[in-house]
Amino acid sequence: MSHFAAVVGVPGDPILGLLDAYRADPNPAKLDLGVGVYKDASGLTPIPRAVKLAERRLVDGETTKTYIGGHGAPEFGERLQQLVLGADSTLLRDGLAGATQTPGGTGALRLAGEFIARNLPGRGIWLSDPTWPIHEPLFAACGLRVEHYPYVGADNRLDVDAMLDALQRVPAGDVVLLHACCHNPTGFDLAPRDWKRVLEVVKARELLPLLDFAYQGFGDGLVEDAWAVRLFAAELPELLITSSCSKNFGLYRERTGALLLRAESSAKLADVRSQLALLARGLWSTPPSHGAAVVAEILGDAELRALWSAELDDMRRRVANLRSGLVEALRPHGLTERFAHVAQQRGMFSYTGLTAAQVARLRDEFSVYLVGSGRASVAGMSEERLDYLAGAIARVCE
Ligand code: LMR
């Protein structure tokens, strides 16, 4: 008997699969605009200097490799909460918020999904259409009913009215996932007035928001990007936030993130946290330590923190310049207007509006790799390759 005879193959991950295809491509002109990782002008994903310095200190100062607790390192949790909620947050002062360290933002999403499935039975989760392609299978694997609300219209523009209209019909108590900033995959973010309208619907429908906060610092700045998170945390008694340190600290493979929680009372916070620790034990037992120790070291040291935040500012500015640079590079091809949205979008990604067929041609004819939905990682571009990229786009748009 073959135990594995009935196992069928499945297509590779829509994002990580591109990495393999890109690496195997012998074309020296190839361009990887697939997975969301920041690249510098030489095409490398750098380790921020602040991270290197913190790592050196840790190597010298670390005295044990024993387990950290189920919620992770307390100093990481405290400092990350201050970064997300604000150092002067009354929630932190009053003991109404907590953090559970997770393997990356994806780990935090999985923990949130398991928590909802086990502890809030019957609740569905509502995702933007489109959303990060891993959201749907991840929450479905938790056993949740997955639903969608519209986000981008057929003309590749943010459609807030359609979003609000749909949210108004979400069953009371359901969970709504909102991208706190730098919407993945589109790069279209809600304006403050839109967030306030969403908040009103969330309150009226008694929805539980899950704010996915994977790109803090890549939109307009560390504080600016936390605006919606802090608004929701101040206005709502209960809230889930998934925070990632992958992009803003350049720690991708170290899998560093947290599930943050705002509860109505410190007693209820303790109850929910006890459930999270139990669930985490069954998922990864205790979280990996290194990346979180680096983040705690940086956030706890004024000098390292200033260095890191300046490096993050540089990354953000560079991506913003690449956005406008691409639109300019498309000018000789008469495509500036058609792609003007690229310069207006926020964060690492652009929902280009290119079709799946055009994306396939970019890959096959020009070795330019985008996600099939037409998402391009602007953070993967470089100044001197913009003309090549613009030329390739122009050809597939003919
Ligand atoms: C992406 O969307 O490319 C990033 O969030 C990386 C990932 O894990 O998919």
mmCIF file of N, CA and C in Angstrom, residues 125 145 289:
data_model
loop_
_atom_site.group_PDB
_atom_site.id
_atom_site.type_symbol
_atom_site.label_atom_id
_atom_site.label_comp_id
_atom_site.label_asym_id
_atom_site.label_seq_id
_atom_site.Cartn_x
_atom_site.Cartn_y
_atom_site.Cartn_z
ATOM 1 N N ILE A 125 -14.794 36.023 8.773
ATOM 2 C CA ILE A 125 -13.783 37.082 8.628
ATOM 3 C C ILE A 125 -13.885 37.678 7.236
ATOM 4 N N ARG A 145 -15.132 31.055 8.291
ATOM 5 C CA ARG A 145 -15.875 31.433 7.087
ATOM 6 C C ARG A 145 -15.220 32.702 6.533
ATOM 7 N N SER A 289 13.659 33.549 18.955
ATOM 8 C CA SER A 289 14.089 34.653 19.813
ATOM 9 C C SER A 289 14.856 35.757 19.093
#
